[in-house]
Short mmCIF file of C-alpha atoms in Angstrom, two decimals:
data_model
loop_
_atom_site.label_atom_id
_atom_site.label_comp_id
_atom_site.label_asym_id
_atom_site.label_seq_id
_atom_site.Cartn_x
_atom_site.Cartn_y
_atom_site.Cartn_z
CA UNK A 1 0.00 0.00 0.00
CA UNK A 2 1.13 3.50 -0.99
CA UNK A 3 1.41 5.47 2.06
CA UNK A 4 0.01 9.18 1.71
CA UNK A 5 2.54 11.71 1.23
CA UNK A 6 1.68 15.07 3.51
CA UNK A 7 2.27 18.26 1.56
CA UNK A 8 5.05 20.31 2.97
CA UNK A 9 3.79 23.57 4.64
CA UNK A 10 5.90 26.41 3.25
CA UNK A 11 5.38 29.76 4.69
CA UNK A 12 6.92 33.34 3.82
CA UNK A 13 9.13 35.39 6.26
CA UNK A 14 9.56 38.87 5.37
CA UNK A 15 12.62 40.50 7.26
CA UNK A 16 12.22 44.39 8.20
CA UNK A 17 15.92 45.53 9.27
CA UNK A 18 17.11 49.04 10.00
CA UNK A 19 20.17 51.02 9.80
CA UNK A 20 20.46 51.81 13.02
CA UNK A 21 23.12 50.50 14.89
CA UNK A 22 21.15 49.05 17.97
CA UNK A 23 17.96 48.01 15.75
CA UNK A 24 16.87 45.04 15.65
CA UNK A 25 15.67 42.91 12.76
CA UNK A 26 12.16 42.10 12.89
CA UNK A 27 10.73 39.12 10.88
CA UNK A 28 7.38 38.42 9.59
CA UNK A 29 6.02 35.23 8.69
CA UNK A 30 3.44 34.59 6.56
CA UNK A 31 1.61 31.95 5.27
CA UNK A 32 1.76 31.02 1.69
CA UNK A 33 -1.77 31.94 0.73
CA UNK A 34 -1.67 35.65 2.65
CA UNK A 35 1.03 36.24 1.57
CA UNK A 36 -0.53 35.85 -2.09
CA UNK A 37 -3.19 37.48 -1.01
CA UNK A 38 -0.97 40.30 0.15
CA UNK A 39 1.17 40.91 -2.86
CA UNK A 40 -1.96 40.47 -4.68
CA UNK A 41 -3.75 43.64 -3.04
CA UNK A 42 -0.39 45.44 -3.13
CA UNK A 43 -0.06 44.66 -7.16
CA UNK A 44 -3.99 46.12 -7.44
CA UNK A 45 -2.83 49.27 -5.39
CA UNK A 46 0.10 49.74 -7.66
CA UNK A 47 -1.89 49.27 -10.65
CA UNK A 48 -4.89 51.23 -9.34
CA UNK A 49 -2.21 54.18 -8.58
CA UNK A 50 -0.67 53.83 -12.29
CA UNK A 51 -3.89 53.85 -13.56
CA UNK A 52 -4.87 57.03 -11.69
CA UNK A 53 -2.19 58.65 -12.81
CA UNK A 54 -2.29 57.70 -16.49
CA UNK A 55 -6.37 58.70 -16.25
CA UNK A 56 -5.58 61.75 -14.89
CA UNK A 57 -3.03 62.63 -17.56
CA UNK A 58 -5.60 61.43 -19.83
CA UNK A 59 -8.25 63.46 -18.27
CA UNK A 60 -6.11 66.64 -18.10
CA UNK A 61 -4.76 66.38 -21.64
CA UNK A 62 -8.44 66.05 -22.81
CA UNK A 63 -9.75 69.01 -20.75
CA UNK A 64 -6.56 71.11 -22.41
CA UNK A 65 -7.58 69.90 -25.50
CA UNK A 66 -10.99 71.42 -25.35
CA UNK A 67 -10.35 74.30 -23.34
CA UNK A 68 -7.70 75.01 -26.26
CA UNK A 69 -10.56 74.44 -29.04
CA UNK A 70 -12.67 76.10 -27.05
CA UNK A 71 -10.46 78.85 -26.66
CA UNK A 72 -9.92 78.80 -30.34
CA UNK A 73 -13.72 79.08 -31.06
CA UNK A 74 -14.00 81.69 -28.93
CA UNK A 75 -10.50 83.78 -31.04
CA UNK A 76 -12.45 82.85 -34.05
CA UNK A 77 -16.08 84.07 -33.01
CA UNK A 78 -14.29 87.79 -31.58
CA UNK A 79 -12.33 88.03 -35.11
CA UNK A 80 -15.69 87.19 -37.09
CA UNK A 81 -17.33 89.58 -34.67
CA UNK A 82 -14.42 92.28 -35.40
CA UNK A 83 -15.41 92.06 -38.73
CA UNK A 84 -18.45 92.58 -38.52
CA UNK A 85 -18.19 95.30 -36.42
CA UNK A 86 -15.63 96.58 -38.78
CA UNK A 87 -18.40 96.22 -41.85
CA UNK A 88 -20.71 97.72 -39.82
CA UNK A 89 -18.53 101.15 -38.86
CA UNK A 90 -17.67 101.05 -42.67
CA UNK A 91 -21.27 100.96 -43.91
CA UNK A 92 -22.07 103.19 -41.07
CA UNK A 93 -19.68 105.98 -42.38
CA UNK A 94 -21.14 105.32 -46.13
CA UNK A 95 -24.46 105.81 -44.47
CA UNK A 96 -23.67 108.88 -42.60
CA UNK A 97 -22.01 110.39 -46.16
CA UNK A 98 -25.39 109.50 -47.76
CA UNK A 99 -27.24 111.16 -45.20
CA UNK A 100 -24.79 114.10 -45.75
CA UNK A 101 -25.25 114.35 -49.53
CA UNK A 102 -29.25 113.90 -48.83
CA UNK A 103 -29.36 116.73 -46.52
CA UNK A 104 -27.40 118.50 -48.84
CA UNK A 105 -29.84 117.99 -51.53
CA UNK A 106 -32.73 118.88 -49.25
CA UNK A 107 -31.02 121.95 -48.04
CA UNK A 108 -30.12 122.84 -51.90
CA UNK A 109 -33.86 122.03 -52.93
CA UNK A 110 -35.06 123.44 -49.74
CA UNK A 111 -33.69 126.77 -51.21
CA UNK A 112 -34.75 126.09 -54.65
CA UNK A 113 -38.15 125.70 -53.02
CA UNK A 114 -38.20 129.07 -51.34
CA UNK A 115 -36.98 131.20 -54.14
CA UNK A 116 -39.38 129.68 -56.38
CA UNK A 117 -41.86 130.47 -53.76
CA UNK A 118 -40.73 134.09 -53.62
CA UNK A 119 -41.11 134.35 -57.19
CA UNK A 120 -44.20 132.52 -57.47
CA UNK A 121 -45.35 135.09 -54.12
CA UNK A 122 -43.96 137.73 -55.93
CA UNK A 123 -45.39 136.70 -59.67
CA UNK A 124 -48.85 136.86 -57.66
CA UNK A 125 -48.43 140.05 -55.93
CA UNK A 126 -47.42 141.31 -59.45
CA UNK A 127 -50.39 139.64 -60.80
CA UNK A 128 -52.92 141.08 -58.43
CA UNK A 129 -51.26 144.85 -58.63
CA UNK A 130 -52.00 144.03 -62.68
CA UNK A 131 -55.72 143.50 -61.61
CA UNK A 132 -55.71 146.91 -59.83
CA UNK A 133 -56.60 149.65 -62.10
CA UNK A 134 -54.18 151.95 -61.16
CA UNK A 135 -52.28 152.76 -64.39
CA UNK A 136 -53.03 155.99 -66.21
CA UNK A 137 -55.55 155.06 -68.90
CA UNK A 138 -54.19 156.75 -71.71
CA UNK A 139 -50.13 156.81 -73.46
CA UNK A 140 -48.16 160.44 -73.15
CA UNK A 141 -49.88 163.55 -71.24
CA UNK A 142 -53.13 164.60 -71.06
CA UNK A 143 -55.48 167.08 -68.73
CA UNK A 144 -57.97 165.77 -66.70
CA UNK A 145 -61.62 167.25 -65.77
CA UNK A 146 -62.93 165.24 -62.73
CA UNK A 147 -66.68 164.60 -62.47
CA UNK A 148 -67.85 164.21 -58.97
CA UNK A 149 -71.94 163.99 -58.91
CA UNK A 150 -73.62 161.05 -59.65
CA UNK A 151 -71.92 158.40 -61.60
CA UNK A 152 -67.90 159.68 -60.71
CA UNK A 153 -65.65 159.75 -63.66
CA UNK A 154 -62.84 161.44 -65.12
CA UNK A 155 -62.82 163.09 -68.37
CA UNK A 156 -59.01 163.39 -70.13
CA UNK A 157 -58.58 164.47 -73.25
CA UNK A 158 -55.09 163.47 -74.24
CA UNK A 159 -53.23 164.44 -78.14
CA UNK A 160 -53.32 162.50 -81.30
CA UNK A 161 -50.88 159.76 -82.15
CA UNK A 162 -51.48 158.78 -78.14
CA UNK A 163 -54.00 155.17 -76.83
CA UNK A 164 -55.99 154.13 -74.55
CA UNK A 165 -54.85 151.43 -72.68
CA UNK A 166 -56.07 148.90 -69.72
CA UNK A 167 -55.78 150.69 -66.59
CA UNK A 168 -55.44 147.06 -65.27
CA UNK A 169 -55.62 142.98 -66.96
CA UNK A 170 -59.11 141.81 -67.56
CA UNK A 171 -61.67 140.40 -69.40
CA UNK A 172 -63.84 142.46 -72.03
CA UNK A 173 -67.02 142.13 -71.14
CA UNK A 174 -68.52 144.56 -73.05
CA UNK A 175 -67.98 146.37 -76.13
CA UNK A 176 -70.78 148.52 -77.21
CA UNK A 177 -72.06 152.05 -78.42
CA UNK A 178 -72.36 155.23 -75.92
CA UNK A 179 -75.07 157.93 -76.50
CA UNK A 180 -72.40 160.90 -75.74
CA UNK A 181 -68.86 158.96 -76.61
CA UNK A 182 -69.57 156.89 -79.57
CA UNK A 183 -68.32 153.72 -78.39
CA UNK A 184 -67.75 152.25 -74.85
CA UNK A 185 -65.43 149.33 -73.85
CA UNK A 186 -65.86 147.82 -69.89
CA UNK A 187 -63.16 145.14 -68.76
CA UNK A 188 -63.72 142.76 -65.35
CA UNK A 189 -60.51 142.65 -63.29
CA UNK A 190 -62.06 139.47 -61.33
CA UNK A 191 -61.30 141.10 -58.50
CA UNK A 192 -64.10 143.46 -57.48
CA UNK A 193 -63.11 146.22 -59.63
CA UNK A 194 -64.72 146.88 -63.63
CA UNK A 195 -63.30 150.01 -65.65
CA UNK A 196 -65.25 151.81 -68.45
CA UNK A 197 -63.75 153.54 -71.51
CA UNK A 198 -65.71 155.60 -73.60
CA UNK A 199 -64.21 157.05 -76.62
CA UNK A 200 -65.36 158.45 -80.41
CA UNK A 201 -62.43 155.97 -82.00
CA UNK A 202 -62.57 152.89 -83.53
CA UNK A 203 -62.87 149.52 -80.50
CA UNK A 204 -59.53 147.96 -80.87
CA UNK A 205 -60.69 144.74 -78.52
CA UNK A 206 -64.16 142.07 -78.64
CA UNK A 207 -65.99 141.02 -75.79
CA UNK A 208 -64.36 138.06 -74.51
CA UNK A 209 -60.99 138.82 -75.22
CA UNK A 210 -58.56 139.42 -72.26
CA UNK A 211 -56.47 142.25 -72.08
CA UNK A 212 -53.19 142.81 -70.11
CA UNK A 213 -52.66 145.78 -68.58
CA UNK A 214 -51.81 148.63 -70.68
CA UNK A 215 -52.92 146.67 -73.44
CA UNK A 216 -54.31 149.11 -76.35
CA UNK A 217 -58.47 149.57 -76.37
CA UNK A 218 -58.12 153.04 -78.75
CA UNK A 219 -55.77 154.73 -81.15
CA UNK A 220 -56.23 158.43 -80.42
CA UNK A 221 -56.81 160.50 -83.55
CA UNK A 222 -57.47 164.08 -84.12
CA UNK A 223 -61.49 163.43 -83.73
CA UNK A 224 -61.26 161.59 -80.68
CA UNK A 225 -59.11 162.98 -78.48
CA UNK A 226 -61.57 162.80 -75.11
CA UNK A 227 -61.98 159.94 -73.08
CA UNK A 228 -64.38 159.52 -70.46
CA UNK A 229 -62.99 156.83 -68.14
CA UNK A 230 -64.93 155.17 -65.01
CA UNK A 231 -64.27 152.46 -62.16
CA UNK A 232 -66.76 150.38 -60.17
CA UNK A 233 -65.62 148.80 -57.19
CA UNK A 234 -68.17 145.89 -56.50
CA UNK A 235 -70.94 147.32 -58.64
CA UNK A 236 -70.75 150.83 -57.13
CA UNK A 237 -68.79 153.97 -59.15
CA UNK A 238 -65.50 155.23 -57.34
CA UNK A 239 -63.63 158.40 -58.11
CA UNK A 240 -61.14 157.33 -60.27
CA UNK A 241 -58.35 159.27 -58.65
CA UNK A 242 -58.40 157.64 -55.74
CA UNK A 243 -56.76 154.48 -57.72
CA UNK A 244 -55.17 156.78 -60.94
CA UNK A 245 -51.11 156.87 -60.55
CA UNK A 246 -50.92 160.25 -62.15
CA UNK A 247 -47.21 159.50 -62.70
CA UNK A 248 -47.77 156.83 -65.17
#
């Protein structure tokens, strides 16, 4: 019979000595499975360490590399930003030199605007002293005889080779014969005022037609020398010298 052969116990001893000169050495003995066990959990804290390290190097070289992308997002997104700001400032400065050169304009027809108003004010002032029959009715000299009752008038008698003209512009409304004249002419202003010309000479106008002032109504000849002249101012007679500029 084969007798049973007992497996050998072997146990570890690990020896802790100092450099001291009076220290002891100090031995540990462990049994083959702890100590396994032992350099076991010491291999696992070694590699756990390592592995914390490299992860953290890992970990920090990753954060770098996006705080560096990030970084360079951010670089890019300012110089985009810079140039739009840049465009912006640009077009701003076209805009204000548009706005300059508009104002410009509007200042230049702003002035354009206000002459032609003057004129045009000025055009219708002229226009309504042409409506005023204040202009001598007859060309050259001539003596007046002012008639005062009834119906006023003025009676001139002026030289041959002289006319009759519009005291002021208007409309002939009339052009007819006159019991002590011969012939009678009356012209509406439009504004009020109607003048009457009664003269022995030949009508030189129609009814209808519209006259300027100082526009010609009579040729005065050697037979018709007197005219009898007469304004209404709303249908009733006025002296004509109150209007008459004596030195026309």
């Amino acid at each position: 019979m084969k007798t049973k052969k007992h497996k050998r116990k072997t146990n570890r001893v690990v020896i802790i000595a100092s450099d001291a000169a009076d220290a002891g050495v100090r031995h540990l003995r462990f049994s083959h499975w702890v100590f396994r066990v032992l350099v076991l959990v010491f291999c696992v804290a070694v590699g756990y360490v390592v592995g914390r390290i490299l992860y953290e190097e890992q970990y920090k070289s990753k954060v770098w590399e996006i705080a560096n992308r990030r970084i360079a997002e951010a670089q890019a997104a300012n110089e985009e930003m810079q140039e739009k700001l840049a465009a912006a400032e640009a077009g701003s400065l076209d805009m204000q030199s548009q706005v300059i050169a508009l104002n410009s304009k509007i200042d230049l027809l702003s002035d354009t605007v206000n002459q032609k108003t003057e004129e045009m004010n000025a055009l219708a002032e002229k226009i309504q002293q042409q409506g005023i029959p204040s202009r001598f009715p007859m060309t050259g000299s001539a003596s007046i005889e002012e008639i005062t009752e009834g119906e006023p008038a003025c009676i001139l008698n002026g030289t041959e080779g002289t006319v009759v003209v519009a005291a002021a512009t208007g409309v002939v409304t009339e052009v007819g014969e006159d019991a002590d004249y011969g012939s009678r002419v009356v012209l509406d202003h439009g504004n009020g005022y109607v003048t009457i010309y009664r003269n022995k000479g030949d009508c030189l106008v129609k009814a209808g037609d519209t006259v300027a002032q100082g526009g010609a109504l009579y040729y005065i000849g050697s037979d018709n020398t007197r005219l009898g002249y007469q304004i209404q101012q709303d249908g009733t007679y006025i002296s004509p010298m109150q209007l008459i500029d004596i030195s026309g």
